[in-house]
Coordinates of C-alpha atoms in Angstrom, one line a residue:
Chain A
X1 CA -62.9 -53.1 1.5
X2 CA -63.3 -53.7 5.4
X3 CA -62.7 -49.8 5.7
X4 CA -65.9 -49.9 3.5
X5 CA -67.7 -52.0 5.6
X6 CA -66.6 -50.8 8.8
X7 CA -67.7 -47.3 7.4
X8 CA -71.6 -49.1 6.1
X9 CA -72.3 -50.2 9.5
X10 CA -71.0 -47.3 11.4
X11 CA -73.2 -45.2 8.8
X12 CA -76.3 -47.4 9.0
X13 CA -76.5 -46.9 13.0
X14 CA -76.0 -43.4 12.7
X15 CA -78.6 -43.6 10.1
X16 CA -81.0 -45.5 12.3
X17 CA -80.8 -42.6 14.5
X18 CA -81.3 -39.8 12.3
X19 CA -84.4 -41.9 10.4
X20 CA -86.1 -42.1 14.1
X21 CA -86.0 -38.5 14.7
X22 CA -87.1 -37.9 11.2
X23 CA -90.2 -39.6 11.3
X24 CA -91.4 -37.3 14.1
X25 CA -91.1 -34.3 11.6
X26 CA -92.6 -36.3 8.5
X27 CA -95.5 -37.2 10.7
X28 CA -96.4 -34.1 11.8
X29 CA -95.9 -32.3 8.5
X30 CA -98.1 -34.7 7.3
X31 CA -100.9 -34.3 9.0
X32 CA -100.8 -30.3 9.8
X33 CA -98.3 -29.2 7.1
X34 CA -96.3 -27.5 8.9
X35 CA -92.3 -28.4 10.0
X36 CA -92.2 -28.8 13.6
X37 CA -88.8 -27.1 14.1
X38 CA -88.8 -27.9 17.9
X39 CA -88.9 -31.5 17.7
X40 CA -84.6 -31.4 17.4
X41 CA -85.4 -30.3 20.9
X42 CA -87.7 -33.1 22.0
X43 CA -84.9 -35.4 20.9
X44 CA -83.0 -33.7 23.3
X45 CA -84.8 -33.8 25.9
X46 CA -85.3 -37.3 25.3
X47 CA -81.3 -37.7 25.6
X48 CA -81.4 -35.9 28.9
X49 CA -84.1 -37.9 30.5
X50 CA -81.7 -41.1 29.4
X51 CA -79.2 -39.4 30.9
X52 CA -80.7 -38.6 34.4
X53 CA -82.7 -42.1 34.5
X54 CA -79.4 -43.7 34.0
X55 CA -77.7 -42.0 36.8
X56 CA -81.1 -42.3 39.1
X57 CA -80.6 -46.2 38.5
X58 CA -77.5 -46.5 38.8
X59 CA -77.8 -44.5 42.4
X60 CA -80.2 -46.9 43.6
X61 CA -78.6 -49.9 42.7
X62 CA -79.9 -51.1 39.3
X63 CA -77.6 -52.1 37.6
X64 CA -78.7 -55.5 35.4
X65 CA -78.3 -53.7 32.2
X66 CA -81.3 -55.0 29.7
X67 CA -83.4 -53.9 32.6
X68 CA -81.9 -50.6 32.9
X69 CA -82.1 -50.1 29.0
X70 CA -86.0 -50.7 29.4
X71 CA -86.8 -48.8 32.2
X72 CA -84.8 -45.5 30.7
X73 CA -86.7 -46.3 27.1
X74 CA -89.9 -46.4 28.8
X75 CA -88.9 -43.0 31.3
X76 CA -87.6 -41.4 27.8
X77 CA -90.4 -42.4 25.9
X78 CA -92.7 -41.1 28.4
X79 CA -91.4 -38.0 29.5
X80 CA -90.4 -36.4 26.1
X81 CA -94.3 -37.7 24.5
X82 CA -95.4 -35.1 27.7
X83 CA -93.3 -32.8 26.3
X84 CA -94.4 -32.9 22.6
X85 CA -98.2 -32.8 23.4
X86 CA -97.0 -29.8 25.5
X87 CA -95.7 -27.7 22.8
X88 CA -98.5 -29.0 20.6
X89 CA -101.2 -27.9 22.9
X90 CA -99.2 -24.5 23.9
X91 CA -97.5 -23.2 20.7
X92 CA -99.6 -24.6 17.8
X93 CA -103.1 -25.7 18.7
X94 CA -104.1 -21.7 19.2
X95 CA -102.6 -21.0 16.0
X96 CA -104.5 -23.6 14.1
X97 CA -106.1 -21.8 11.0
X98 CA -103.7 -18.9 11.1
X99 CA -100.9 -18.0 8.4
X100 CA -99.0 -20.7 7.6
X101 CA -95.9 -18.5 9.0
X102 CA -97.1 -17.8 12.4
X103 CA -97.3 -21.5 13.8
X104 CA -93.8 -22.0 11.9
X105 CA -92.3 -18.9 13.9
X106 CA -94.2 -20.0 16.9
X107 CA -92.2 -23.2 16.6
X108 CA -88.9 -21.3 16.1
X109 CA -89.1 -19.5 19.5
X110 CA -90.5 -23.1 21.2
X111 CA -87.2 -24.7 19.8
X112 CA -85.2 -21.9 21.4
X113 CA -87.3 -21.6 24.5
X114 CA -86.7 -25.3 25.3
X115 CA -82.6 -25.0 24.6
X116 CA -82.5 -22.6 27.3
X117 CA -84.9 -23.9 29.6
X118 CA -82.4 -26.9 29.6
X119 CA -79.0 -24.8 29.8
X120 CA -80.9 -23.7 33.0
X121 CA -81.9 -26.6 34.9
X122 CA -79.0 -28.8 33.6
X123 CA -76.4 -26.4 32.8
X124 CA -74.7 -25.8 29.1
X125 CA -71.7 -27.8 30.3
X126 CA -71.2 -31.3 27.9
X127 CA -72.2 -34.0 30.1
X128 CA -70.3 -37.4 29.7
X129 CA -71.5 -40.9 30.8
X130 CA -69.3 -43.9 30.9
X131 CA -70.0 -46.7 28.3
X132 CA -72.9 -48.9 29.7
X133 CA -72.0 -51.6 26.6
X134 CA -68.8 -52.6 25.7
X135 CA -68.0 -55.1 23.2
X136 CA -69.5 -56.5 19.9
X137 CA -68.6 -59.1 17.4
X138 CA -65.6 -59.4 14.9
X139 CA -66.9 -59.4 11.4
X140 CA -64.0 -60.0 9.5
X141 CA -60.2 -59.8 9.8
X142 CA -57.3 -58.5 7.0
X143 CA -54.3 -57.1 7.0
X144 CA -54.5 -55.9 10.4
X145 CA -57.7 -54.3 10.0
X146 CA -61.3 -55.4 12.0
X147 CA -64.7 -55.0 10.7
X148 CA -66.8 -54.7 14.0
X149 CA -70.4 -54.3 14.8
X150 CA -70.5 -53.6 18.4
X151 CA -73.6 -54.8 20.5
X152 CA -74.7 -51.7 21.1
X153 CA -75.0 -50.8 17.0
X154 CA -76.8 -54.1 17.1
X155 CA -79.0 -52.6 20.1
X156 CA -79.6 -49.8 17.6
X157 CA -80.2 -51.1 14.3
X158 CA -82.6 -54.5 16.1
X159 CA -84.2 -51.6 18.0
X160 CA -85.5 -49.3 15.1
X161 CA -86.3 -52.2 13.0
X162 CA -88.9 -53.4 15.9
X163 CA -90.1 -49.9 16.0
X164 CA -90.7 -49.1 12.7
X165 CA -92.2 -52.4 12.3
X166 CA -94.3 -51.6 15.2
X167 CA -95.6 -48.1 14.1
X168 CA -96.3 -49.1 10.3
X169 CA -98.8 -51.6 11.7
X170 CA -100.2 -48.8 13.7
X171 CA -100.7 -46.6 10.7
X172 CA -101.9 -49.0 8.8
X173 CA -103.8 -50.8 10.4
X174 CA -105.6 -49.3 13.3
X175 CA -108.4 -47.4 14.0
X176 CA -106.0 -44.7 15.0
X177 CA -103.8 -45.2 12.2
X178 CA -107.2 -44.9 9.9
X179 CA -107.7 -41.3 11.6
X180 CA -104.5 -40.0 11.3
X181 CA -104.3 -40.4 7.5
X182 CA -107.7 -39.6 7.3
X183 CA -106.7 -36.3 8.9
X184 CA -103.5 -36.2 6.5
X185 CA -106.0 -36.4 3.1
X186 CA -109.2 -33.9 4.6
X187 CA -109.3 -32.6 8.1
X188 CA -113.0 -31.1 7.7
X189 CA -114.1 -34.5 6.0
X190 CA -112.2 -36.4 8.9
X191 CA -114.0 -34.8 11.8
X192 CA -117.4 -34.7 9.7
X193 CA -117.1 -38.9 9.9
X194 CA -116.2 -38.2 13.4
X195 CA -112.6 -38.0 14.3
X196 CA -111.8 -35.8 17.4
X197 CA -109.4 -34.3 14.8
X198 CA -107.3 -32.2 17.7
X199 CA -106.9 -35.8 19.7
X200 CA -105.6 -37.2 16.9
X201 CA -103.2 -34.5 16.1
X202 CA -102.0 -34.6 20.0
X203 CA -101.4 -38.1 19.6
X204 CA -99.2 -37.8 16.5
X205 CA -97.2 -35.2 18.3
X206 CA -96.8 -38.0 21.3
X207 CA -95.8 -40.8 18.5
X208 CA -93.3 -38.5 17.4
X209 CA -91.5 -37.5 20.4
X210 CA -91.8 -41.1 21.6
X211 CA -89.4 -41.9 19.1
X212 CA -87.1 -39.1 19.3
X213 CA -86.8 -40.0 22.9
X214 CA -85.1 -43.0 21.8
X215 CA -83.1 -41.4 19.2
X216 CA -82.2 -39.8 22.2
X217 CA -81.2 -42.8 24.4
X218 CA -79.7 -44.2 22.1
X219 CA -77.3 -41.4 21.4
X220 CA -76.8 -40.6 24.9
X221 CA -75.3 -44.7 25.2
X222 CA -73.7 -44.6 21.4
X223 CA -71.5 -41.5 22.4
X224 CA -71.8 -40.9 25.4
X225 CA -71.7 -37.2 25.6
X226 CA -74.9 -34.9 25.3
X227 CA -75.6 -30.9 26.0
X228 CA -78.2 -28.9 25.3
X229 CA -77.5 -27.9 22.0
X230 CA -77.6 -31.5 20.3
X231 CA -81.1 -31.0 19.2
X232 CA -80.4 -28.1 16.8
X233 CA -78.4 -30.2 14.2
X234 CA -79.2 -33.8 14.6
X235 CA -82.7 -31.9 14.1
X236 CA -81.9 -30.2 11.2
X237 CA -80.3 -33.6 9.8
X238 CA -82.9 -35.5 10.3
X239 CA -85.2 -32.4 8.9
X240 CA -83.1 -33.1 5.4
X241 CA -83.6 -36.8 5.6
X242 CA -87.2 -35.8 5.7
X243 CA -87.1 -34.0 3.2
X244 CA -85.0 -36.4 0.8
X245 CA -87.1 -38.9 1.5
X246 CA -90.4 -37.2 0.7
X247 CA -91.6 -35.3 3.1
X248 CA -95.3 -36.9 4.4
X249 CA -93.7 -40.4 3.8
X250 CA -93.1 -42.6 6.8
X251 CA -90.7 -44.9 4.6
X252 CA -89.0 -42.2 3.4
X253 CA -88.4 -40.8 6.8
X254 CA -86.9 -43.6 7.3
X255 CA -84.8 -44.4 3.9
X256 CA -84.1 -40.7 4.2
X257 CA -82.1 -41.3 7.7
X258 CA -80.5 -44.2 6.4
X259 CA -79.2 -42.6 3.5
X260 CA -77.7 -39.5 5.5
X261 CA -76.1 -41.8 8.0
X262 CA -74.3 -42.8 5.2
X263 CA -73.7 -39.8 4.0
X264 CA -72.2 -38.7 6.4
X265 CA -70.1 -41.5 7.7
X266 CA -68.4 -42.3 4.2
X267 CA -67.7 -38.4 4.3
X268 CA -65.9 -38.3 7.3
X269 CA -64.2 -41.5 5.8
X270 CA -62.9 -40.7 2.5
X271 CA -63.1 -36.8 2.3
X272 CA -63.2 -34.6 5.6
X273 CA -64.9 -35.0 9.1
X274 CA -64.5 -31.2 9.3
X275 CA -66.6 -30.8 5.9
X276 CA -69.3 -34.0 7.3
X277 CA -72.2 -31.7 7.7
X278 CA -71.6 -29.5 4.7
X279 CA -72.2 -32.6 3.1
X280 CA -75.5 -33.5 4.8
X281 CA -76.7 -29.9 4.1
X282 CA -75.7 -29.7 0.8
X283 CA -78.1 -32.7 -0.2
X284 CA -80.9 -30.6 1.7
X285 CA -80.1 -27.9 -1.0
X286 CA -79.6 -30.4 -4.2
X287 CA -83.1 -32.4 -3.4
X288 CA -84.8 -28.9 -2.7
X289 CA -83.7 -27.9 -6.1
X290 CA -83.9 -30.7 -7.9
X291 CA -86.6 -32.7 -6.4
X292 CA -88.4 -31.1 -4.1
X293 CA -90.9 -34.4 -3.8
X294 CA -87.9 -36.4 -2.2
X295 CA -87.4 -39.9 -3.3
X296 CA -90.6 -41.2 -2.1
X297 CA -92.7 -38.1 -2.0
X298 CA -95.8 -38.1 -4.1
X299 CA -96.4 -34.7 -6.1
X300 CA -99.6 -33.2 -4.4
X301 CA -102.2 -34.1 -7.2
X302 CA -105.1 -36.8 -6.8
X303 CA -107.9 -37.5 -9.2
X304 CA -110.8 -35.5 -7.9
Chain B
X1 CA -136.2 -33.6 14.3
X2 CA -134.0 -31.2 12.7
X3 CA -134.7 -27.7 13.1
X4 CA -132.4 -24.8 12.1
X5 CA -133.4 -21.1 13.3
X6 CA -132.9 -17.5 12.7
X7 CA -129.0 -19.5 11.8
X8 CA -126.4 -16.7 10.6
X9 CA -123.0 -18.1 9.2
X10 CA -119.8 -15.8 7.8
X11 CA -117.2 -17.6 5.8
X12 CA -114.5 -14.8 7.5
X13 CA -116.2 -11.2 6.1
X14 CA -118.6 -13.1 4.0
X15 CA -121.8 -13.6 4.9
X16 CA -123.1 -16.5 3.7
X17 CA -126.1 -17.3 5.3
X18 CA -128.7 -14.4 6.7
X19 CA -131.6 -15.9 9.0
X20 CA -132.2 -19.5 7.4
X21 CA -135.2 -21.3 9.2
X22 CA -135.9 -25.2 8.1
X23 CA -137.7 -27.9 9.4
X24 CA -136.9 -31.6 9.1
X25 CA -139.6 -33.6 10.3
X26 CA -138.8 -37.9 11.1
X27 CA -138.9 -39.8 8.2
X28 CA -139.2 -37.0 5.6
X29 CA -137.4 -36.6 2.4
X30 CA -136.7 -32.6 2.0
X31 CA -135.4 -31.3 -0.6
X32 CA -133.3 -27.4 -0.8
X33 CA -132.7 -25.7 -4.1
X34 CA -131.3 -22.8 -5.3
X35 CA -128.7 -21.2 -7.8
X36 CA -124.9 -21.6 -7.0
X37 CA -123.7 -19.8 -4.3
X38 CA -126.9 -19.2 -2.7
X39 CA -125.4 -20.7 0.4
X40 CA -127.3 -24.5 0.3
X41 CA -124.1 -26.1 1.2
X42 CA -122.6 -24.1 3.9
X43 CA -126.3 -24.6 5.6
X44 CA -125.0 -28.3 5.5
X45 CA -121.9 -27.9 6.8
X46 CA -123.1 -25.5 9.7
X47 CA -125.7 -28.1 11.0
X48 CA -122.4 -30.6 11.0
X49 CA -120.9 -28.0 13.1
X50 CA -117.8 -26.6 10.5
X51 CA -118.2 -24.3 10.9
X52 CA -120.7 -22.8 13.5
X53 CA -123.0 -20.2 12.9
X54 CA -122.5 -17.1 14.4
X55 CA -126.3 -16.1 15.4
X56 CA -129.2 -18.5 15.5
X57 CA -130.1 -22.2 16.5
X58 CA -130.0 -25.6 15.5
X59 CA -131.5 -28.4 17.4
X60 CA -131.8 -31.9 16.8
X61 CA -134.2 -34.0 18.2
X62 CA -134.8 -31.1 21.0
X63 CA -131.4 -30.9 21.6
X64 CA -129.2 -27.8 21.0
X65 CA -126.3 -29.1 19.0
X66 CA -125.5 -25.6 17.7
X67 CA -122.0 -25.3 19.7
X68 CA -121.4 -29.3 19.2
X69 CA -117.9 -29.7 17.4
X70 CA -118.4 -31.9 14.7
X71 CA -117.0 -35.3 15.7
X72 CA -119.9 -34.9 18.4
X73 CA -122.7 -34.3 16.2
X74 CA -122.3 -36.8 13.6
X75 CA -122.2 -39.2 17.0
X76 CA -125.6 -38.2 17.6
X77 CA -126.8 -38.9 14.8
X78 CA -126.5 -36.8 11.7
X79 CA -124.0 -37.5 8.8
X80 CA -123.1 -36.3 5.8
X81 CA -122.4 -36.7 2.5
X82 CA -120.7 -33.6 1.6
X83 CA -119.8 -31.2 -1.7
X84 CA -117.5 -32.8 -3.9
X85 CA -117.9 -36.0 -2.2
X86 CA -114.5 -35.6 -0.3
X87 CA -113.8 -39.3 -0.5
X88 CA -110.2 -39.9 1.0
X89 CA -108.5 -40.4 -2.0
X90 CA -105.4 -42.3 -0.6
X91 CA -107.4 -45.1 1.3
X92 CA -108.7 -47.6 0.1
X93 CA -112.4 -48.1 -0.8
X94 CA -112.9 -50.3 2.4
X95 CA -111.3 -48.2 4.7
X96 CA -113.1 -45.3 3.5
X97 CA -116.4 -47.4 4.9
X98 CA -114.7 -48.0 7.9
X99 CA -114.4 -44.3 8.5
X100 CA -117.5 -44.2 8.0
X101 CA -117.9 -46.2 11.1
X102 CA -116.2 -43.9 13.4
X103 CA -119.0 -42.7 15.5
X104 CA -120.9 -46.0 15.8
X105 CA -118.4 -48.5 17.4
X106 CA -117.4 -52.1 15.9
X107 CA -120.3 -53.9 16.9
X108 CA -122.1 -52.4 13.8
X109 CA -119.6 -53.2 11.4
X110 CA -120.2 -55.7 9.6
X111 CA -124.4 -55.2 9.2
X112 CA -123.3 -51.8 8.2
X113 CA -121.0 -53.0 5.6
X114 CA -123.4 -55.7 4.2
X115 CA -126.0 -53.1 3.7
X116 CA -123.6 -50.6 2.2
X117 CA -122.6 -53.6 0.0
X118 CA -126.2 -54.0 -1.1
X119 CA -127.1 -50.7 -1.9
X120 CA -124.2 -50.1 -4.0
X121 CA -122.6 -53.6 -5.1
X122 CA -120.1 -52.2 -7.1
X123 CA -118.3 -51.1 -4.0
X124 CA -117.9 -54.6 -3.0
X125 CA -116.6 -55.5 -6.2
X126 CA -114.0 -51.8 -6.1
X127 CA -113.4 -52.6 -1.6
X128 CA -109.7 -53.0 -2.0
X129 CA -109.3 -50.2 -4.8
X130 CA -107.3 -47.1 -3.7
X131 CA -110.9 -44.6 -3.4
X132 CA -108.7 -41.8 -5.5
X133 CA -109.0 -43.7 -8.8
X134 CA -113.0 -44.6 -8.7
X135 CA -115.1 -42.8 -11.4
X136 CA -117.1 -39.8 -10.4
X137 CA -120.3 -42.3 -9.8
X138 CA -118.4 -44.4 -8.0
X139 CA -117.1 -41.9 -5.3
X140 CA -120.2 -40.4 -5.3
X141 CA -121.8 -44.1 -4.0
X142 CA -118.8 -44.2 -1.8
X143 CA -119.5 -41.3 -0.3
X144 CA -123.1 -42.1 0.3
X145 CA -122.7 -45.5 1.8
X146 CA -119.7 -44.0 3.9
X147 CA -122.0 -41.9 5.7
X148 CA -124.8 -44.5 6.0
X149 CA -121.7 -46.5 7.5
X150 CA -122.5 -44.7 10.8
X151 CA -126.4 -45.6 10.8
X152 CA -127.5 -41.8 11.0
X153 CA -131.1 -40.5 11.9
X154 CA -130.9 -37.7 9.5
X155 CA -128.8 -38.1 6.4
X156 CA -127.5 -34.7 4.6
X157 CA -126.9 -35.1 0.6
X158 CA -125.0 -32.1 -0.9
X159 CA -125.4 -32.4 -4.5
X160 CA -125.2 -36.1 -4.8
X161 CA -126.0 -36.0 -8.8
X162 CA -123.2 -33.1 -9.3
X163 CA -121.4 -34.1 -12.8
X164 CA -123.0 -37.8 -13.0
X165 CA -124.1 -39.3 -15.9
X166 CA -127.7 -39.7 -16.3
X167 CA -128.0 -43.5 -15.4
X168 CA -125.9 -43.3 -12.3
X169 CA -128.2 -40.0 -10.7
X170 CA -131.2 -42.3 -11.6
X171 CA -128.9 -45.0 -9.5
X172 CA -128.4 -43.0 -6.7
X173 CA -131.9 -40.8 -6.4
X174 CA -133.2 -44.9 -6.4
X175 CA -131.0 -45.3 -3.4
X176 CA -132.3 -42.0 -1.3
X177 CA -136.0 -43.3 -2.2
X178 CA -135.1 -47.1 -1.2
X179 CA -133.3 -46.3 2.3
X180 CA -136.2 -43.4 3.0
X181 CA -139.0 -46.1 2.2
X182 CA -137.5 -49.0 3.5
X183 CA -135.3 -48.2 6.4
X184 CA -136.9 -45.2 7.1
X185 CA -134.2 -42.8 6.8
X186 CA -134.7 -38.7 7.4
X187 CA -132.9 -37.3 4.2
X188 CA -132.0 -33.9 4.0
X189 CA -131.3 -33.1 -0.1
X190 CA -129.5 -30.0 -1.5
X191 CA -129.9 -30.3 -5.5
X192 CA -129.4 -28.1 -8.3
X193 CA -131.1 -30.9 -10.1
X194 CA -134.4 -29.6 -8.8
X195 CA -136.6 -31.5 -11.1
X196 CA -135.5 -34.7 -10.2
X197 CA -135.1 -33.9 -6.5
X198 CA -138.6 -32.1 -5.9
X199 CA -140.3 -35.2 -7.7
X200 CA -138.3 -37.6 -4.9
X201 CA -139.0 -35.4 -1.8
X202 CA -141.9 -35.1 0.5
X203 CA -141.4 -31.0 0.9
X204 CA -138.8 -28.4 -0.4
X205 CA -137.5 -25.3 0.0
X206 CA -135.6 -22.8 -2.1
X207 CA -133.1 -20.5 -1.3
X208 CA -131.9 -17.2 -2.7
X209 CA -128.7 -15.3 -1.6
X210 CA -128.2 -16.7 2.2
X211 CA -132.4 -16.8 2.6
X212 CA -135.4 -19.0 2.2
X213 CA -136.9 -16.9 -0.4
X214 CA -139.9 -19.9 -0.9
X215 CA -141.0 -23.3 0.6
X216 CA -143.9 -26.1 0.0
X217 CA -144.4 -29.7 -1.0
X218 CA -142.4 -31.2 -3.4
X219 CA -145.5 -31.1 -5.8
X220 CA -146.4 -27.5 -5.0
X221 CA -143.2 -26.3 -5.5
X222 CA -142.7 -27.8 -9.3
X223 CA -146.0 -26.5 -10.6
X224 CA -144.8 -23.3 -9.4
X225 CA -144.0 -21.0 -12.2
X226 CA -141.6 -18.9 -10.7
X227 CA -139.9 -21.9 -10.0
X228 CA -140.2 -23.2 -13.2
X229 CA -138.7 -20.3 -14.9
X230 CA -135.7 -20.1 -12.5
X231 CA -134.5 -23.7 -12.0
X232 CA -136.5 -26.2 -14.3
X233 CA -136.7 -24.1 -17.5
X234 CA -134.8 -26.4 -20.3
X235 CA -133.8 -29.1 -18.2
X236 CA -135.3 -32.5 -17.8

């Protein structure tokens, strides 16, 4: 029973994670259909900036650690949102209105263009930071065995509740949240009312890499050990909790991560660690096949 | 006000329009007819600007808007009610009129809304109603007043009695008199329910394949017998 527990809360950070970066991909998809396949890499990115920021403050003396966390959010934040309105503006903006496969390839090669570009400015050496938060709370104690929730997994889970919270008002209830669905539903109709349609797409790209910047942070502070290469499959990870929780659907996104962070952290648990991703991808296949919707997908048919 | 030009327009290899010329004069209700597929509502959409013609000009109020995007022409003035309403179906009635609003900033809001309101009251009575499950009439009002929302100069009608019942088009064609009389309004109509819409407007024109093949007043244009036998014979 702690085991259990101890496995739920390990599972629901991880989960936290995974439904940040899967947002970013729902978000786009739903507003120009396509998968952005190099937003694993913004996530990445994001990591790395967290990464650098850290050292930079830590260099010049910053070392009050809330403050630290907030200045390497908003660096993270910043940075990769440059970077997704980069690869927006560069690799699919031109092929807006084109095949449905071109902007998808396009995205391929911008996924493998920005791996290497890091590999050669940072190195493809694993880089390793020291824990910057140690400690946490003592759930519950039996038979030798400790149920902890570290502050840091608080960090996490407190941290992508506030988010979340923060970008479902956005959607729902601003002006630019109006536009982006409006977008979502009828592109042509949307910049007939007046919506500056590519803006609006620009900014969705920025929402989305802001938050995989912190999926990034928080990784780089969970585990403490990034390269370039994370973005490929906590991309593809959170791709699948996209997908099983209806892709297009922000809560879904979101119940989607959840559900593969505990996927995957009862599999390493009970079964294998080795076999953990199988697992993950072998829901991708199951929902694909047998529910292609997701959990909270809606079939594509309105009343006309 | 508006005028449209020697305007060309391809849908890809298609050529859709080939040398349309109109004239919008302030305050006028004008009416364009003509069979399906004759190209009435891609003229529409080209003066929004989706797309853009490929020869020709259109200017409004003596300015060339013909290269405008979108977004920026419906700012200065010109909005649309388009084919098939194209409501968004996942918002809700309210927020629908609040797109409207887009190009006219908040200060307008709320006048905008309670004229919107008056015109159609059902709307008020439907505001928190996801816009996907209205009746056909319904959307069709909602995608009326969601154009007024923006307070246009020059409002452009595609087909706004398209599959209505007969009450509801007298509704609505009470509407385009009521804001053109009272407030004013430019309309520009595209009908296939040319009795109706000749009767309402001040001056017509009716195209044929991609071309003005024939314009006048509303009046002279009904007793014509060509027109009679192409677009009026059985109906009414």
């Amino acid at each position: 029973m702690e085991y259990f527990i101890q496995q739920l809360i390990n599972g629901l950070t991880l989960g936290a994670i995974y439904g940040l970066i899967a947002i970013g991909y729902t978000m786009v998809y739903g507003i120009i259909g396509m998968i952005n396949f190099a937003h694993g890499e913004i996530y990445m990115i994001g990591a790395f900036v967290s990464f650098i920021a850290f050292l930079v403050l830590g260099a010049v003396g910053i070392t009050y650690i809330p403050l630290a966390l907030l200045v390497v959010l908003l660096l993270a934040m910043v940075f990769s949102a440059i970077y997704g309105w980069s690869v927006e503006r560069i690799a699919y903006r031109p092929l807006r209105g084109a095949p449905r496969l071109s902007p998808l390839i396009s995205a391929i090669g911008m996924s493998i263009f920005l791996q290497n570009y890091v590999q050669i400015l940072q190195g493809a050496r694993v880089k390793a930071m020291q824990p910057l938060i140690s400690g946490g709370f003592t759930l519950m104690e039996h038979d030798g065995f400790t149920v902890t929730i570290s502050y840091l997994q608080i960090f996490i889970i407190v941290l992508t509740i506030v988010l979340m919270a923060v970008f479902a008002t956005v959607i729902g209830k601003t002006a630019l949240g109006r536009a982006q669905r409006a977008c979502e539903q009828d592109r042509v109709m949307a910049s007939l009312v007046g919506v500056n349609v590519d803006r609006t797409i620009s900014l969705t790209f920025v929402m989305g890499a802001s938050l995989a910047a912190v999926a990034g942070l928080m990784v780089t502070i969970y585990y403490g050990v990034i390269d370039f290469y994370i973005g490929f499959l906590a991309g593809i990870k959170a791709f699948t909790a996209a997908v099983l929780g209806g892709i297009g659907s922000m809560p879904g996104a979101m119940l989607g991560g959840l559900l593969i962070g505990l996927v995957e952290a009862f599999w390493s648990a009970y079964f294998s660690i080795e076999y953990k991703d199988v697992a993950v991808f072998s829901i991708l296949v199951l929902v694909l096949i047998f529910r292609p919707t997701g959990i909270l997908g809606k079939p594509e048919v309105d009343k006309v | 006000m508006l005028s449209v030009s020697g305007v060309h327009t391809y849908y890809g290899q298609v050529q859709a329009l080939r040398g349309v010329d109109i004239e919008v004069k302030q305050g006028e209700i004008v009416t364009l007819i003509g069979a399906n597929g004759a190209g009435k509502s891609t003229l529409l959409m080209t003066i929004s600007g989706a797309p853009h013609p490929q020869q020709g000009r259109v200017t409004f109020d003596g300015q060339d808007i013909t290269d405008l995007p979108p977004h920026e022409i419906v700012r200065l003035g010109i909005a649309q009610s388009p084919e098939g309403r194209r409501i968004f179906p996942r918002m809700s009635v309210y927020e629908n009129l609040q797109m409207g609003s887009v190009p006219s900033r908040s200060d307008h809001f709320d006048e905008a809304l309670e004229q919107a309101y008056e015109l159609f009251p059902i709307l008020k009575e439907r505001q928190d109603q996801r816009a996907g499950t209205l009746s056909g009439g319904e959307q069709q009002m909602l995608a009326i007043a969601r154009a007024l929302m923006s307070k246009p100069r020059l409002l452009l009608l595609d087909e706004p009695s398209l599959g209505l019942a007969p009450l509801v088009v007298r509704q609505i064609f009470n509407v385009i008199k009521e804001i053109n009389e009272r407030d004013g309004m430019t309309v520009f109509l595209v009908e296939q329910n040319a009795y109706h819409a000749l009767k309402l407007a001040h001056r017509g024109y009716v195209m044929v394949t991609g071309n003005i093949s024939m314009s006048g007043t509303g009046k002279e244009l009904l007793d014509n017998p060509e027109i009679r036998a192409a677009y009026l014979e059985g109906g009414h």
